[in-house]
mmCIF file of C-alpha atoms in Angstrom:
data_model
loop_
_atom_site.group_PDB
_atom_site.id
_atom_site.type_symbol
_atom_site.label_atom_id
_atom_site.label_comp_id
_atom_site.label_asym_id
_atom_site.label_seq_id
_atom_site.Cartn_x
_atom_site.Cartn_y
_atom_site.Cartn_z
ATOM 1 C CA UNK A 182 8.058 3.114 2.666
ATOM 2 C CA UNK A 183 8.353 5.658 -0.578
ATOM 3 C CA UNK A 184 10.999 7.683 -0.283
ATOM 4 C CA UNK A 185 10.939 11.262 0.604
ATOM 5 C CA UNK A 186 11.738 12.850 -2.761
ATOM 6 C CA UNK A 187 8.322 10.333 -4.255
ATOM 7 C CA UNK A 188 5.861 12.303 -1.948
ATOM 8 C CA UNK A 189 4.091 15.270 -3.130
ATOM 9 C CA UNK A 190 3.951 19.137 -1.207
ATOM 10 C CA UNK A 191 2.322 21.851 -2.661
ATOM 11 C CA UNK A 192 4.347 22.575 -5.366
ATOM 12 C CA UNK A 193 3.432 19.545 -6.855
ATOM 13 C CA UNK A 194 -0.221 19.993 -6.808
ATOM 14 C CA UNK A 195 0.165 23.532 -7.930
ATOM 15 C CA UNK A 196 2.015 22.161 -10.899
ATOM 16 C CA UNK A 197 -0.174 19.229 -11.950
ATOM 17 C CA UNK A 198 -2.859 19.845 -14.602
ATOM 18 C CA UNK A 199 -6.275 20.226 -13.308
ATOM 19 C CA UNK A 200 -8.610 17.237 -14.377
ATOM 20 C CA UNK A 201 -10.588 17.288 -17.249
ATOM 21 C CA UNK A 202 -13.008 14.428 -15.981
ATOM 22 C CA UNK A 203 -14.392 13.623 -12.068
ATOM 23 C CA UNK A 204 -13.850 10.992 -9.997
ATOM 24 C CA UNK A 205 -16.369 9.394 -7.413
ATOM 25 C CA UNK A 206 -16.955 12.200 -4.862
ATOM 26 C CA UNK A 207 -13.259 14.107 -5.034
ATOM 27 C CA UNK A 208 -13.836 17.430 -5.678
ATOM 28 C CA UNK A 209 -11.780 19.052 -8.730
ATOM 29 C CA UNK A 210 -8.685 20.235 -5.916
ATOM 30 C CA UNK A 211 -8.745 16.674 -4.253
ATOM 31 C CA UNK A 212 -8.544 14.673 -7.362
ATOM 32 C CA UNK A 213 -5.621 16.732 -8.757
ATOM 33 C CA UNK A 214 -3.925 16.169 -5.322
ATOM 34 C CA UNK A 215 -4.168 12.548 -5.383
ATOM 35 C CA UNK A 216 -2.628 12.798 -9.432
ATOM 36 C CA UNK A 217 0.143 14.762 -8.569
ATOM 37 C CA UNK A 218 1.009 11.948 -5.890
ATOM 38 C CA UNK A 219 0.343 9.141 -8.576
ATOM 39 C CA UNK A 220 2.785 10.971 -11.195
ATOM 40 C CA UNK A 221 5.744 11.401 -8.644
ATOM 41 C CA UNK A 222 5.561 8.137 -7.282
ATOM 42 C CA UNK A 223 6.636 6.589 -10.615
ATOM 43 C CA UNK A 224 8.410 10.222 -11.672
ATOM 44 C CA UNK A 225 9.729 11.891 -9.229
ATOM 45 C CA UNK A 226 10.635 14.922 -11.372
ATOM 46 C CA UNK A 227 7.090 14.694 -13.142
ATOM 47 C CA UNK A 228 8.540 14.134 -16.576
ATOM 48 C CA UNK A 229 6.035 12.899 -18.951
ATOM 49 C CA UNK A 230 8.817 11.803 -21.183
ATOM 50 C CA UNK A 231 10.753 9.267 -18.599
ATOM 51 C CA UNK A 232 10.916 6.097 -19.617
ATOM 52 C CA UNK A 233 11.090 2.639 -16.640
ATOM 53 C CA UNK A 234 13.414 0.546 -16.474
ATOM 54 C CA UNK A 235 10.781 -2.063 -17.835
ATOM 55 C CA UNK A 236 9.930 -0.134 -21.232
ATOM 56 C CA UNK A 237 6.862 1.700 -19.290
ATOM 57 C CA UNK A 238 5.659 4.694 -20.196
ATOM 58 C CA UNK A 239 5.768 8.331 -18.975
ATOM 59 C CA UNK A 240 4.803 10.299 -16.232
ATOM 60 C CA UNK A 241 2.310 7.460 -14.434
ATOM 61 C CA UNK A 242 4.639 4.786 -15.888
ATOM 62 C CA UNK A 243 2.054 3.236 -18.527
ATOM 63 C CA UNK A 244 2.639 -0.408 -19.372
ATOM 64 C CA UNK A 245 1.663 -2.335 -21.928
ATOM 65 C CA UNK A 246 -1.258 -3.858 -20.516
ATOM 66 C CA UNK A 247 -2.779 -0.357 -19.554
ATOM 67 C CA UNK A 248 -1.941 1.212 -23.267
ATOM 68 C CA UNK A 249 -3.276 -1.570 -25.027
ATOM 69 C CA UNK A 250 -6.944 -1.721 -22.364
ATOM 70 C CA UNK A 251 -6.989 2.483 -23.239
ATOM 71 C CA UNK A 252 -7.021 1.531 -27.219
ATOM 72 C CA UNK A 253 -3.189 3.144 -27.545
ATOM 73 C CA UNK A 254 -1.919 -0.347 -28.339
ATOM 74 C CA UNK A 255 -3.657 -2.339 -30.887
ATOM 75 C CA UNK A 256 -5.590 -5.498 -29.284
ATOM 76 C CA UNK A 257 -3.690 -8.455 -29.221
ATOM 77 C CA UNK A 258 -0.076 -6.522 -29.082
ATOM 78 C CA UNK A 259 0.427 -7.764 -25.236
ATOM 79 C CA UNK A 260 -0.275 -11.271 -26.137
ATOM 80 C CA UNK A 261 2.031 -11.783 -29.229
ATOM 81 C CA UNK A 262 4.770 -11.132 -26.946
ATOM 82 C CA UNK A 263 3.527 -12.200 -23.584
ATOM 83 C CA UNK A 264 6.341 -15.700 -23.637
ATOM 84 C CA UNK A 265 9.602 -13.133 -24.279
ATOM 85 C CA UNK A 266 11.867 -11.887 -21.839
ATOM 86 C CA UNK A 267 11.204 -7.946 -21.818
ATOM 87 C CA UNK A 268 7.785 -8.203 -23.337
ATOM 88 C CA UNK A 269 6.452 -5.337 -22.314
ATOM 89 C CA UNK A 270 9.006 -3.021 -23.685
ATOM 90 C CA UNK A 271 8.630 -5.323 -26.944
ATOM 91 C CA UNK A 272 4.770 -4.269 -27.011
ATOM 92 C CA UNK A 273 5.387 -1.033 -26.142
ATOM 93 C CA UNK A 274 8.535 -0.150 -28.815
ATOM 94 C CA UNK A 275 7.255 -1.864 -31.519
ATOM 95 C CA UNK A 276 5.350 0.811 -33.549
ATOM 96 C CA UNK A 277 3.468 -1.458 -35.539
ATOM 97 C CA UNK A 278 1.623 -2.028 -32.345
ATOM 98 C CA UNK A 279 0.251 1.699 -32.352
ATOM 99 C CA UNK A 280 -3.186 2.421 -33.121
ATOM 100 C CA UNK A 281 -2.821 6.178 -33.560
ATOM 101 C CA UNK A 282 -5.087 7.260 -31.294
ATOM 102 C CA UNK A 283 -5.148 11.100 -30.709
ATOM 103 C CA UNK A 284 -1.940 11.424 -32.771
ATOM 104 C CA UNK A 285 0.146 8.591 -31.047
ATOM 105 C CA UNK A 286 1.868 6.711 -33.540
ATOM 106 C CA UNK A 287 4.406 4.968 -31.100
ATOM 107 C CA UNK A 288 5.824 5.207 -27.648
ATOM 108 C CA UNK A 289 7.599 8.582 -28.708
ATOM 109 C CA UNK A 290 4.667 10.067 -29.874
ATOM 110 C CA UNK A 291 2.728 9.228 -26.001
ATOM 111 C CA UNK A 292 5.678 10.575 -24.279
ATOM 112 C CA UNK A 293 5.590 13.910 -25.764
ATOM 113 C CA UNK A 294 2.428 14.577 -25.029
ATOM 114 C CA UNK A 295 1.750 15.300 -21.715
ATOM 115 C CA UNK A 296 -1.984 16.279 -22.382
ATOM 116 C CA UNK A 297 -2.718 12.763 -23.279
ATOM 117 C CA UNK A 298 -1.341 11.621 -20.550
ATOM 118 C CA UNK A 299 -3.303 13.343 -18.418
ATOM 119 C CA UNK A 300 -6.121 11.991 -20.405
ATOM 120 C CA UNK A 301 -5.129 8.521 -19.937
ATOM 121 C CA UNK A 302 -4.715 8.554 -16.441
ATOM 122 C CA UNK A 303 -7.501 9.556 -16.097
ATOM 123 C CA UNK A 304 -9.776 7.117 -18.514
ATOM 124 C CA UNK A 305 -7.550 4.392 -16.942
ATOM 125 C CA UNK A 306 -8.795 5.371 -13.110
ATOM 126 C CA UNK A 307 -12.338 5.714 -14.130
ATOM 127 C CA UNK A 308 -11.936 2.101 -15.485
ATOM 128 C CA UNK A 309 -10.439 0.654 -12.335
ATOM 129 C CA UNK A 310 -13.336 2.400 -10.474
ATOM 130 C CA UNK A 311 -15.849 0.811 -12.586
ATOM 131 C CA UNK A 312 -14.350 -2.179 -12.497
ATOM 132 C CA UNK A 313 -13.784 -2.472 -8.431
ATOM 133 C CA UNK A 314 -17.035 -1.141 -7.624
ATOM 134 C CA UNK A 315 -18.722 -4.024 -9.838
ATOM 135 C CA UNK A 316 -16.361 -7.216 -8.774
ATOM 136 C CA UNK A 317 -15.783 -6.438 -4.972
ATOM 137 C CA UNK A 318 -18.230 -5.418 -2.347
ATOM 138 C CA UNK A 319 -14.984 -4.272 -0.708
ATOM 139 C CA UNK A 320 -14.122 -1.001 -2.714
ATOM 140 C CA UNK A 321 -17.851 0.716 -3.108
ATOM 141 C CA UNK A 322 -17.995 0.589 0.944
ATOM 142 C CA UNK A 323 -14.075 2.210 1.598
ATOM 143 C CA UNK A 324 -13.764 5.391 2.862
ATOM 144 C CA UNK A 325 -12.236 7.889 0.291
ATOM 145 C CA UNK A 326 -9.253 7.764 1.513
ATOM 146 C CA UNK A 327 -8.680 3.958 1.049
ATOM 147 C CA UNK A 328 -10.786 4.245 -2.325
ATOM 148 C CA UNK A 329 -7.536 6.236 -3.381
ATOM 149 C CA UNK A 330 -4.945 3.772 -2.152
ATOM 150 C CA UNK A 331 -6.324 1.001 -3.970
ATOM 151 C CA UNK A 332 -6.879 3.095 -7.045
ATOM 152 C CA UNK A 333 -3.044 3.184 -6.916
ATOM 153 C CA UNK A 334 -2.659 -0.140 -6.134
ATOM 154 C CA UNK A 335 -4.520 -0.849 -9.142
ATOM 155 C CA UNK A 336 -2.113 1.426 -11.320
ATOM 156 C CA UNK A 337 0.827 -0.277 -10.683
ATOM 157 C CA UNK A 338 -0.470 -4.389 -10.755
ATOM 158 C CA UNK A 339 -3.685 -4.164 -12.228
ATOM 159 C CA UNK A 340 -7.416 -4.437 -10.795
ATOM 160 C CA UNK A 341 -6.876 -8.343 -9.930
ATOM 161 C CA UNK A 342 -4.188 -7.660 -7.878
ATOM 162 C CA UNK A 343 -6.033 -5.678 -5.709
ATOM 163 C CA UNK A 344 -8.545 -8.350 -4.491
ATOM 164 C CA UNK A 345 -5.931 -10.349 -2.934
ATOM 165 C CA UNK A 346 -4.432 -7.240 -1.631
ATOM 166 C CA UNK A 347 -7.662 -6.753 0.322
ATOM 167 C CA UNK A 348 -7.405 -10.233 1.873
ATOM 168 C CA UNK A 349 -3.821 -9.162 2.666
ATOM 169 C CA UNK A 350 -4.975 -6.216 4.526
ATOM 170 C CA UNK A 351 -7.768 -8.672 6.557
ATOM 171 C CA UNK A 352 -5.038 -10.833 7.479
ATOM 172 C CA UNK A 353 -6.128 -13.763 4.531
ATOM 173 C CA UNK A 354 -3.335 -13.441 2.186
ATOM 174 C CA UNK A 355 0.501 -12.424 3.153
ATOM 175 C CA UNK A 356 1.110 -13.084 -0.800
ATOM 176 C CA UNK A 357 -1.072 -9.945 -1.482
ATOM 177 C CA UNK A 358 1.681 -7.667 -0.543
ATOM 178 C CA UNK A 359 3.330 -8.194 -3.424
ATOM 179 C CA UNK A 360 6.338 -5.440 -4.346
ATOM 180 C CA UNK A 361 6.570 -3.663 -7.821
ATOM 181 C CA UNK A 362 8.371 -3.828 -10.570
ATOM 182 C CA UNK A 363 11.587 -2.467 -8.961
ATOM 183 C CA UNK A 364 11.461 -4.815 -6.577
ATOM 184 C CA UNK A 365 12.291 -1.902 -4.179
ATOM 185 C CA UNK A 366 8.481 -0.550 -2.988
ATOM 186 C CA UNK A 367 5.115 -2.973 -2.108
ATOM 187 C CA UNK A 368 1.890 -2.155 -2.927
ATOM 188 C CA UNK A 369 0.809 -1.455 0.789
ATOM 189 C CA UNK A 370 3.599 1.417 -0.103
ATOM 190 C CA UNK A 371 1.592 2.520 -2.783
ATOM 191 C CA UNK A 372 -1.856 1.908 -0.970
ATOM 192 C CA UNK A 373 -0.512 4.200 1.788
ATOM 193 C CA UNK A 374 0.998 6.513 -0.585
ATOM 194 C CA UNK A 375 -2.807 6.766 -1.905
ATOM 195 C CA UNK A 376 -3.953 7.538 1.530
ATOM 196 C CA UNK A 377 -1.720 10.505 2.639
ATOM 197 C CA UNK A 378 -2.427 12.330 -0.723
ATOM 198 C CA UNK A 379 -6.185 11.846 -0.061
ATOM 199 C CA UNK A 380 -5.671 13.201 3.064
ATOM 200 C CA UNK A 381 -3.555 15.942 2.187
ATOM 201 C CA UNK A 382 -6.279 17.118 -1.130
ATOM 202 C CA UNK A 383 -8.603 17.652 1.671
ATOM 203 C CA UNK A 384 -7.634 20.256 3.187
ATOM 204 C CA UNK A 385 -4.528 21.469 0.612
ATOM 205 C CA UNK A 386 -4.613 24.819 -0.790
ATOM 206 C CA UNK A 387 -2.923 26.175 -4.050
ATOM 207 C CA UNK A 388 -3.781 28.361 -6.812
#
């Protein structure tokens, strides 16, 4: 289980930063629920400038993988360092590597601005949507709720991971559970995680 102090309250959806974009069928209130819960499972003080323990990025924790897929990270930047112990703070520190999108010249540049951020999170969620609701027959039919734990899922090991997730959750797979780059928290953590804030935007209510 996530511990207490990872779980959102009202405060925290007060304080997140409305969406810019929509997802699926969350209404505006719902979606920034289910962000707030996202950013203080990998922050739990919601500081877009905290850097992992693995050289990720920010408030949602963006590795190199993700920065490089949202054009942050120039293509091929994951790969060159993919056989090196700590490659994805390599990727992510060296500032070569930075494309300069939107003013982000290098990691230092991303994690002082919270705005992009936001952005990001968001581009990278409507990507994983896309991309589950095209390769599985699984996500398209999940309730909302589940839709959302998968979507963090996703986040923290990537859309592939969550297929075998899926057959972990039918019983096919007891590798799917795999835990996260702590080593501390499993992605059925994160899945239910996804759940409860789903459940909570629904009937939340904040300014």
């Amino acid at each position: 289980m996530l511990l207490n102090s990872q779980l959102i309250d009202e405060s925290d959806v007060a304080a997140q930063p409305a969406p810019a974009t929509q997802l699926l069928m969350l209404k505006p209130l719902h979606y920034r629920t289910v962000l707030a819960q996202a950013g203080k499972i990998h922050s739990p003080n919601n500081s877009y400038s905290s850097r992992g323990a693995t050289g990720s990025l920010g408030k949602y924790q963006f590795n190199s993988v993700n920065l490089e897929l949202l054009g942050y990270l120039k293509t091929g930047s994951v790969a060159e360092q993919r056989s090196q112990a700590g490659a994805n703070a390599l990727a992510i520190n060296e500032a070569a590597n930075w494309r300069g999108k939107n003013g982000c010249n290098s990691a230092g540049d991303f994690l002082i601005n919270g705005g992009e951020q936001e952005a990001a999170i968001q581009a990278l969620w409507q990507y994983n949507v896309n991309w589950l609701t095209k390769n599985t027959s699984f996500f398209a039919a999940a309730t909302l709720g589940r839709q959302m734990g998968f979507l963090l899922v996703a986040q923290i090991a990537g859309t592939q991971a969550v297929l075998s997730f899926n057959d972990f959750l039918l019983g096919k797979n007891a590798n799917g559970n795999a835990t996260d780059y702590t080593g501390q928290f499993t992605l059925l953590d994160y899945f239910q995680a996804g759940q409860l804030a789903s459940d909570f935007g629904a009937s939340v209510q904040v300014a």
